[in-house]
PDB file of C-alpha atoms in Angstrom:
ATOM      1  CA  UNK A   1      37.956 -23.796   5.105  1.00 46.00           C
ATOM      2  CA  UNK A   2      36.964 -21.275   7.762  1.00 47.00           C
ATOM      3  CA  UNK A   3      34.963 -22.178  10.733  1.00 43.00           C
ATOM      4  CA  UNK A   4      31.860 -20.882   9.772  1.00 44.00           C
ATOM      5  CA  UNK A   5      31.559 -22.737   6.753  1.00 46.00           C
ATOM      6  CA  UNK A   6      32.833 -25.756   8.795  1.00 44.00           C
ATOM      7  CA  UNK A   7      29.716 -25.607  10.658  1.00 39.00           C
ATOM      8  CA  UNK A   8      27.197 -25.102   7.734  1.00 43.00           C
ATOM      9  CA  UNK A   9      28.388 -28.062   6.425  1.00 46.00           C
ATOM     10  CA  UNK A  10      28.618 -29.862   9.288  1.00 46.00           C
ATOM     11  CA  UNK A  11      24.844 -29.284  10.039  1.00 46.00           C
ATOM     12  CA  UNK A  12      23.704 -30.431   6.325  1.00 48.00           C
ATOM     13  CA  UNK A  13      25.997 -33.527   7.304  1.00 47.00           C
ATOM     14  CA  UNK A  14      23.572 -34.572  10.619  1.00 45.00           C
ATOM     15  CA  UNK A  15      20.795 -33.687   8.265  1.00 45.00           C
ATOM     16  CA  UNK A  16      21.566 -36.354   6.229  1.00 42.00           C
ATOM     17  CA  UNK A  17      21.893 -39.320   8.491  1.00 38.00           C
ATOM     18  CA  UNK A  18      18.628 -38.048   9.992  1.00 40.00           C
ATOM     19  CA  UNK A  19      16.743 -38.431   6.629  1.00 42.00           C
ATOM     20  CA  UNK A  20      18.381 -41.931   6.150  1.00 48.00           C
ATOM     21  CA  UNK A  21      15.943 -44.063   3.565  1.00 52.00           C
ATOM     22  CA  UNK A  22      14.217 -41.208   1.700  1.00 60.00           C
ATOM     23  CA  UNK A  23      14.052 -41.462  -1.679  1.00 70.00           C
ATOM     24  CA  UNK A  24      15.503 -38.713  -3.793  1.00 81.00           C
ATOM     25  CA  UNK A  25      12.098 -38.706  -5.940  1.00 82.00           C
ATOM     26  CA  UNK A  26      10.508 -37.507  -2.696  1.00 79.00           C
ATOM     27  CA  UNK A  27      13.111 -34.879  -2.324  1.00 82.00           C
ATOM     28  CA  UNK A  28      13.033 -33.964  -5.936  1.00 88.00           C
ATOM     29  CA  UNK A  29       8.759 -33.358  -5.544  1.00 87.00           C
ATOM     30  CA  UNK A  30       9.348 -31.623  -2.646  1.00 84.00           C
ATOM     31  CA  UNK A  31      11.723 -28.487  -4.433  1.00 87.00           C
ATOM     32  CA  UNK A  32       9.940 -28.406  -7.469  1.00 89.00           C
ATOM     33  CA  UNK A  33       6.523 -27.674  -5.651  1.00 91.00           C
ATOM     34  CA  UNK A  34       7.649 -25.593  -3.105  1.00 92.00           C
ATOM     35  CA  UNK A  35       8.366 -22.077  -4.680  1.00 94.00           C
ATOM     36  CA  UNK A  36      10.160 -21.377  -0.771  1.00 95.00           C
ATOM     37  CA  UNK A  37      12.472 -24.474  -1.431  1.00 94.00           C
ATOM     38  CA  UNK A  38      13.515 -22.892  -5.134  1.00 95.00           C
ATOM     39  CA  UNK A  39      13.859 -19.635  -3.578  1.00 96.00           C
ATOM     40  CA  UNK A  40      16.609 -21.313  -1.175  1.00 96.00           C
ATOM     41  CA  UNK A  41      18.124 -23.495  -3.868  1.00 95.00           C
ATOM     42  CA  UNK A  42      19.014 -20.398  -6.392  1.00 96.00           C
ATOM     43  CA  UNK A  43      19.978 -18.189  -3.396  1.00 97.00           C
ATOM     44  CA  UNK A  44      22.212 -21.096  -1.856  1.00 96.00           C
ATOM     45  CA  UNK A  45      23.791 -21.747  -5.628  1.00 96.00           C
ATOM     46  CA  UNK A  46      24.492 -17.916  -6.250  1.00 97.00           C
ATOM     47  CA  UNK A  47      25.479 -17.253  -3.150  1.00 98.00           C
ATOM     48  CA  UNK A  48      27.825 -20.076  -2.709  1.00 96.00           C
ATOM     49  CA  UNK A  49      29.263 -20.389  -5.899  1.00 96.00           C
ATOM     50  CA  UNK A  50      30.641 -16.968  -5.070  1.00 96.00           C
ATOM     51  CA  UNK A  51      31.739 -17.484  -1.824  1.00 96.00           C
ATOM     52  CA  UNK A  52      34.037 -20.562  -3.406  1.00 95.00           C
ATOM     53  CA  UNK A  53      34.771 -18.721  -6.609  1.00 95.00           C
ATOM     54  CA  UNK A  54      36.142 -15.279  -4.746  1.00 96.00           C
ATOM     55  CA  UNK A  55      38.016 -17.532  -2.709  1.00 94.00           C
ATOM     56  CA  UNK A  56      40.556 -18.580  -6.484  1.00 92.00           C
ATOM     57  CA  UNK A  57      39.990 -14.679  -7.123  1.00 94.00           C
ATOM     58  CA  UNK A  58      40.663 -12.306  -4.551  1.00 95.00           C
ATOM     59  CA  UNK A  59      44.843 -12.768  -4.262  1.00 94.00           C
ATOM     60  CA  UNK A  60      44.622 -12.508  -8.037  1.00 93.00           C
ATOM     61  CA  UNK A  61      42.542  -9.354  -7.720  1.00 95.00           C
ATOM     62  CA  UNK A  62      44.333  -7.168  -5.182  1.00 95.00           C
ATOM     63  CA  UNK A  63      47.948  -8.326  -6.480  1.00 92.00           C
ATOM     64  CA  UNK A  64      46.535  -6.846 -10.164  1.00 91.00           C
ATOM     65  CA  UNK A  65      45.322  -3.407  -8.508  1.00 90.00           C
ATOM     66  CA  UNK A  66      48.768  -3.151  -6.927  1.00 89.00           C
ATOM     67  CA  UNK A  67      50.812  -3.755 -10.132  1.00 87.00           C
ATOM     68  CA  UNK A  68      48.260  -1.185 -11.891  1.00 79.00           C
ATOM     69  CA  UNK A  69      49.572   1.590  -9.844  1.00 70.00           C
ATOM     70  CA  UNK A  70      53.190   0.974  -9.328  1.00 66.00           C
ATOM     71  CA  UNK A  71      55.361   2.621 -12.112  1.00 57.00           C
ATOM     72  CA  UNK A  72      57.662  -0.664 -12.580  1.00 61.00           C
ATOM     73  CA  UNK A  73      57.630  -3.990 -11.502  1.00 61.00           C
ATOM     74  CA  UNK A  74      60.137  -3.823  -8.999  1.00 60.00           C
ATOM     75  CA  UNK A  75      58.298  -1.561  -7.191  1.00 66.00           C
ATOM     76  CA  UNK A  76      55.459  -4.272  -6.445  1.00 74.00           C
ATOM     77  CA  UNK A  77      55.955  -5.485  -3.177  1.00 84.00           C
ATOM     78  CA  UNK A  78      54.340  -8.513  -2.363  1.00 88.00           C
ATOM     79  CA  UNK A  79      50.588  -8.195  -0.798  1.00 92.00           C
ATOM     80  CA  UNK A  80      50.579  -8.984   3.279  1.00 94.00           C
ATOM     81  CA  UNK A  81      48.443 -11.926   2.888  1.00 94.00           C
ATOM     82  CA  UNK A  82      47.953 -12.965   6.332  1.00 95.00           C
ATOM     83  CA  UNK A  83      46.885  -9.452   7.753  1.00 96.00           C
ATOM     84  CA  UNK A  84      44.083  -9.621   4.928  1.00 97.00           C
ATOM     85  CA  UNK A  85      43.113 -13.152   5.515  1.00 96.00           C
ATOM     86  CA  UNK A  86      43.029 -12.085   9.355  1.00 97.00           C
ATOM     87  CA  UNK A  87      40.606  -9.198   8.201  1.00 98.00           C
ATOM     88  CA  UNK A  88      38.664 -11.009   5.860  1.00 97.00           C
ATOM     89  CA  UNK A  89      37.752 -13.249   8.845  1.00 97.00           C
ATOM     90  CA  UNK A  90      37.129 -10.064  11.399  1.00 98.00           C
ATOM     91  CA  UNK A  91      34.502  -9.255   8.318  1.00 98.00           C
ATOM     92  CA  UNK A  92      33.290 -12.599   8.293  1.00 97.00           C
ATOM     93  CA  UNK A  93      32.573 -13.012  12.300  1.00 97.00           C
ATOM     94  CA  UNK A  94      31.398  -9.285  12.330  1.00 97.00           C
ATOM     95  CA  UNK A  95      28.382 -10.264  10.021  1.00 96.00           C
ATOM     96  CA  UNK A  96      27.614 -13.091  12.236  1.00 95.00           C
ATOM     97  CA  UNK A  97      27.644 -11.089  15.242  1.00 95.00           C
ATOM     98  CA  UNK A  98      25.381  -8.258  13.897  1.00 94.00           C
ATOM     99  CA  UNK A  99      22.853 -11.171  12.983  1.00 94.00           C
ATOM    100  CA  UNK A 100      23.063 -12.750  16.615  1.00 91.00           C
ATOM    101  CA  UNK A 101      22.451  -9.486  18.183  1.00 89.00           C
ATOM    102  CA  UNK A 102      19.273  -9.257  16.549  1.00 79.00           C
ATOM    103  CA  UNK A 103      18.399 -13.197  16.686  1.00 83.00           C
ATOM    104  CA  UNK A 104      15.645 -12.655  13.762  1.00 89.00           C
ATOM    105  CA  UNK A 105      12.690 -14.690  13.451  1.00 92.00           C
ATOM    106  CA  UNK A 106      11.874 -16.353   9.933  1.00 93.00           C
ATOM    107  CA  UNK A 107      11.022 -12.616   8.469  1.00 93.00           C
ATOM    108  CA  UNK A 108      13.892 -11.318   9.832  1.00 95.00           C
ATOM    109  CA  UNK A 109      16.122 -13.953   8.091  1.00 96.00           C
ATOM    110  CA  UNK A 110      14.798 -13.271   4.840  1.00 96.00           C
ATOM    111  CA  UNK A 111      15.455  -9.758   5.647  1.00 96.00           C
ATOM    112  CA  UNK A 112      18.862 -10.567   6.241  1.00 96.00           C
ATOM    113  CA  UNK A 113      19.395 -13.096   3.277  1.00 97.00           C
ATOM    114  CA  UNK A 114      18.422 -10.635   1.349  1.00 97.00           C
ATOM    115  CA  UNK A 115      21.167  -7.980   2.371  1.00 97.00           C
ATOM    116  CA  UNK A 116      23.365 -10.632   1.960  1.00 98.00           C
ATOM    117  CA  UNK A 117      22.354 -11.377  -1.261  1.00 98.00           C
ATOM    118  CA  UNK A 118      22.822  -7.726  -2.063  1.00 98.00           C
ATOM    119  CA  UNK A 119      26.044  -6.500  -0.394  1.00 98.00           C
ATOM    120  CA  UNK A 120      27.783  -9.330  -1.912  1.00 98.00           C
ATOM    121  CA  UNK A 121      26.043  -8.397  -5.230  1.00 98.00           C
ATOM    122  CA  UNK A 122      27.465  -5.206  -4.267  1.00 98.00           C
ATOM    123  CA  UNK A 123      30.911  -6.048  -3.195  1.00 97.00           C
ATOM    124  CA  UNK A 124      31.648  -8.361  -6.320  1.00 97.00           C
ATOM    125  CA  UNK A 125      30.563  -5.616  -9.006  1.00 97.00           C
ATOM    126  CA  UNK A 126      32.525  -2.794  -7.094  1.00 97.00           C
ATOM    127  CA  UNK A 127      35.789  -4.894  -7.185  1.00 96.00           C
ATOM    128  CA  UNK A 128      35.058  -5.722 -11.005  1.00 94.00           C
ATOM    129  CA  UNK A 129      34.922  -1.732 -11.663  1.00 93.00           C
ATOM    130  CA  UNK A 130      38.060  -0.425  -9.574  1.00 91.00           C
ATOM    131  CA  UNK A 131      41.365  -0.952  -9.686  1.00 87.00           C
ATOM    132  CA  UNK A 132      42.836   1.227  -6.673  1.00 92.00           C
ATOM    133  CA  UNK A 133      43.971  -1.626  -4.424  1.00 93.00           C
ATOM    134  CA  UNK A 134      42.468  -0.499  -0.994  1.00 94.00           C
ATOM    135  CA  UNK A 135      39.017   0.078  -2.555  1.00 96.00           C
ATOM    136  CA  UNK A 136      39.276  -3.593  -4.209  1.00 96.00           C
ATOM    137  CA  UNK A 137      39.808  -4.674  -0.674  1.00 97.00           C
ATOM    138  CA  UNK A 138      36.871  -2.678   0.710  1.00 97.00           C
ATOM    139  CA  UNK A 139      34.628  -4.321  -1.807  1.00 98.00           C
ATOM    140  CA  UNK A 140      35.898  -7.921  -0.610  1.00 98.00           C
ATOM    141  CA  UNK A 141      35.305  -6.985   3.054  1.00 98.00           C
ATOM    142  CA  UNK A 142      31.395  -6.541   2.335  1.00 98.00           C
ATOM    143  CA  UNK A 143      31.727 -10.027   0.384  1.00 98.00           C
ATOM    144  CA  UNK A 144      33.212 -11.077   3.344  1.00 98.00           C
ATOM    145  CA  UNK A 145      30.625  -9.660   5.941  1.00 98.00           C
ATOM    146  CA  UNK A 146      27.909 -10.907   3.750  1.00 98.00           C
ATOM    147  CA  UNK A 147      29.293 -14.370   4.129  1.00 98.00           C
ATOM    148  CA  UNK A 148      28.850 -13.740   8.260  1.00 97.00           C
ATOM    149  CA  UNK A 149      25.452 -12.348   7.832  1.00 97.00           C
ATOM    150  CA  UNK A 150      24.272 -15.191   4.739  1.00 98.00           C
ATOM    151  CA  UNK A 151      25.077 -18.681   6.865  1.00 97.00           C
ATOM    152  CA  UNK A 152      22.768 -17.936  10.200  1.00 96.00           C
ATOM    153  CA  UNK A 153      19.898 -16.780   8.036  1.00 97.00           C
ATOM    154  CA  UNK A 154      20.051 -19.501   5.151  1.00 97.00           C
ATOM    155  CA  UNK A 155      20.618 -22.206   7.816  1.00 95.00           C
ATOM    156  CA  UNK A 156      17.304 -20.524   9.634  1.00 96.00           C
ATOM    157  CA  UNK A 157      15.201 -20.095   6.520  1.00 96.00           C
ATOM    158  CA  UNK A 158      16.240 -24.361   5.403  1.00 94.00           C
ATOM    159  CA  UNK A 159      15.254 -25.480   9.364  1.00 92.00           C
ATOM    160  CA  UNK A 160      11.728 -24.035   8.967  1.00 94.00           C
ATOM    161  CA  UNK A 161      10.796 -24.479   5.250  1.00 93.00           C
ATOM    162  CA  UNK A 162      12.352 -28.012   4.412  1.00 91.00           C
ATOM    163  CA  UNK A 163      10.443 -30.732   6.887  1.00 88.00           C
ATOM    164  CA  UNK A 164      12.884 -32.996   8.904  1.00 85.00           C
ATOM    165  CA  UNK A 165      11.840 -36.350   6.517  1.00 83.00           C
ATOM    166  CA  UNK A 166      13.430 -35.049   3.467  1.00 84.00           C
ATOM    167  CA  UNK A 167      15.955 -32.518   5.017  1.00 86.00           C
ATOM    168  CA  UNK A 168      19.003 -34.617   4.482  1.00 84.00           C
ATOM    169  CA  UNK A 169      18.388 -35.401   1.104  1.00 86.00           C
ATOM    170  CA  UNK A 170      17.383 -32.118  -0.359  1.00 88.00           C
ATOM    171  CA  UNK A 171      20.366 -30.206   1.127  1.00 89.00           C
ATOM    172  CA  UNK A 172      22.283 -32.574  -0.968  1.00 88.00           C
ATOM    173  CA  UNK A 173      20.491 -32.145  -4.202  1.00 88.00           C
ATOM    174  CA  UNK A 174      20.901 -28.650  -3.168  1.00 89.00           C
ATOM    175  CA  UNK A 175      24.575 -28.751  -3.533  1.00 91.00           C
ATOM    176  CA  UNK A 176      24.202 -30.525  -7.115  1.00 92.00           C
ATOM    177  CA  UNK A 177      23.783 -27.588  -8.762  1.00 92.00           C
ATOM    178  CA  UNK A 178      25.958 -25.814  -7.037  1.00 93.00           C
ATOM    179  CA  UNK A 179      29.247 -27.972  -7.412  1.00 93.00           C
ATOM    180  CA  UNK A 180      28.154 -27.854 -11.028  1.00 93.00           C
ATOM    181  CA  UNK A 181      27.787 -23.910 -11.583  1.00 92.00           C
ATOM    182  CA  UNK A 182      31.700 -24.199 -10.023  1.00 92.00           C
ATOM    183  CA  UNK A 183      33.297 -26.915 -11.815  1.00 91.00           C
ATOM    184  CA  UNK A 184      31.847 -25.188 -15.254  1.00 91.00           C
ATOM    185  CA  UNK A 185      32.882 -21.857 -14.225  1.00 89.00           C
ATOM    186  CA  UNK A 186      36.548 -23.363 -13.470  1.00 85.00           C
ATOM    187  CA  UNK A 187      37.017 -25.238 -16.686  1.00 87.00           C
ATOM    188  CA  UNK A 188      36.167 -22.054 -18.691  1.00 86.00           C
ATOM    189  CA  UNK A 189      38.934 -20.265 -16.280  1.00 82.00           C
ATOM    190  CA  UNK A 190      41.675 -18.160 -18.186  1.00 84.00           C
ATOM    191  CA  UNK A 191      44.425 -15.852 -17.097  1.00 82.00           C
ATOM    192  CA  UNK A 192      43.913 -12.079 -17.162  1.00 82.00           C
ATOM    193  CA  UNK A 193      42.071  -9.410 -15.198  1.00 90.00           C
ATOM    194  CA  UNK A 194      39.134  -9.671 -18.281  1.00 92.00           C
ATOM    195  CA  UNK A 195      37.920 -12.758 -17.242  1.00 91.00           C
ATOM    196  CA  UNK A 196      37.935 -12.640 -13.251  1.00 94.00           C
ATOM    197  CA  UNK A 197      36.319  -9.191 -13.770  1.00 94.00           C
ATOM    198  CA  UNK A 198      33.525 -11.108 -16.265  1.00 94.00           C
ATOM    199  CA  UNK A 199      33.161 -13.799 -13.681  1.00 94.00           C
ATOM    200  CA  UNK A 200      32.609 -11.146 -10.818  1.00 96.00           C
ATOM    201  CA  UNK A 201      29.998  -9.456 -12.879  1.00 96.00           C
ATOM    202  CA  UNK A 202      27.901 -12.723 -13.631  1.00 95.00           C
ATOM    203  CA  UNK A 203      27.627 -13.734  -9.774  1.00 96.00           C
ATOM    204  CA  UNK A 204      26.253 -10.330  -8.927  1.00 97.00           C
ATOM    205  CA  UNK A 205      24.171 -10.533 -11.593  1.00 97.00           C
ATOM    206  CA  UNK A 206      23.120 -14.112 -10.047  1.00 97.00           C
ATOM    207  CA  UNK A 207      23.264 -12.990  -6.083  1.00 98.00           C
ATOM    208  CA  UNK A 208      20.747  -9.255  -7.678  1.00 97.00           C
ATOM    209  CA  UNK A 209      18.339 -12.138  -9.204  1.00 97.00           C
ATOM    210  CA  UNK A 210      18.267 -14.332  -6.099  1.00 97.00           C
ATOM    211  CA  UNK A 211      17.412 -11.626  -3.765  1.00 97.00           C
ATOM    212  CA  UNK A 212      14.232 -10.443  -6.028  1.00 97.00           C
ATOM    213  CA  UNK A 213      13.230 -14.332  -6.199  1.00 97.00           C
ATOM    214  CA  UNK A 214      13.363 -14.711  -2.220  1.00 97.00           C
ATOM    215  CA  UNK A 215      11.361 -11.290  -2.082  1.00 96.00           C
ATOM    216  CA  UNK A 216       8.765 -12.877  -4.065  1.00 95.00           C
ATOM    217  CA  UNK A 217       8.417 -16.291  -2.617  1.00 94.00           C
ATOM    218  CA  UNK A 218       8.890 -15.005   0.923  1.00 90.00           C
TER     219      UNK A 218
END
């Protein structure tokens, strides 16, 4: 787990020990009539879903675009995984940086959630279309900086729209959904480029929908 998403999770954690006693009924009233708080839960269960569902996919995804173009298999040689995982993380603190340069208000986060939204939209339906390795990587580098860019904004937008009383408790409904969408998405899982490429093309379908639904609400 990188840093980053350490921390995210970390602050939903002290959330819910401060929101100790509330019922999930209050939580529950609280989403479903606050078209802000829907807004956050579909962007934090597209969004998030494929941040954890790139993670199974991307090895499988570069080491297919290298086989494509190498005229036998011995000729594959095996992907530098470190040196990409090293990058990926460049990608990931380079989107937080660019976001703390700005330090947005609560317009500029949606601003910014909605890029994120976007480039990983983006990112996900470029690497479902190509199959030259280094432009597969490019395409997971914008997933990558989207995942810098999406945590400061989402974790801005949730401090000012959810109230402190019910905070714990609806970031963890929040995450209901979410482990759901994954588990599902896993079980169905098969081997082959057809279905990664499928799965790729649903979440930006997901992370396009999400950004028009925080335009609207926001």
């Amino acid at each position: 787990m990188s840093p980053m998403i350490a921390i995210a999770m970390g602050g939903e954690n002290n959330g819910a020990l401060s929101s100790k006693g509330v019922s999930i009924k209050d939580s529950l009233k609280a989403i479903t009539s606050d078209a802000r708080i829907m807004a956050i839960l579909l962007a934090t269960t597209s969004f998030e879903s494929a941040m954890y569902l790139f993670v199974f996919f991307w090895s499988a995804a570069l080491k297919s675009a290298r086989t494509s173009t190498a005229h036998s298999p011995d000729e594959v040689e095996e992907l530098p995984f470190g040196l990409i995982f090293a990058c990926f993380m460049c990608a990931m603190m380079a989107g937080s940086c660019i976001f703390n340069l700005k330090r947005p208000g609560f317009q500029g986060a949606t601003l910014v959630l909605m890029s994120a939204l976007l480039i990983a939209c983006v990112g996900l339906s470029s690497a479902s279309m190509m199959s030259t390795e280094s432009y597969v990587f490019y395409a997971f580098i914008a997933v990558e900086t989207s995942i810098g860019l999406y945590f400061p904004a989402i974790n801005l937008l949730k401090s000012e729209v959810v109230s402190d009383e019910i905070r714990g408790s609806t970031y963890s409904l929040m995450r209901l959904p979410l482990n759901l969408f994954v588990v599902i998405t896993h079980s169905l899982d098969e081997e082959g480029d057809s279905h990664r490429n499928n799965v790729f093309v649903i979440l930006a379908v997901l992370l396009l929908i999400s950004s028009e639904v925080v335009r609207r609400c926001f």
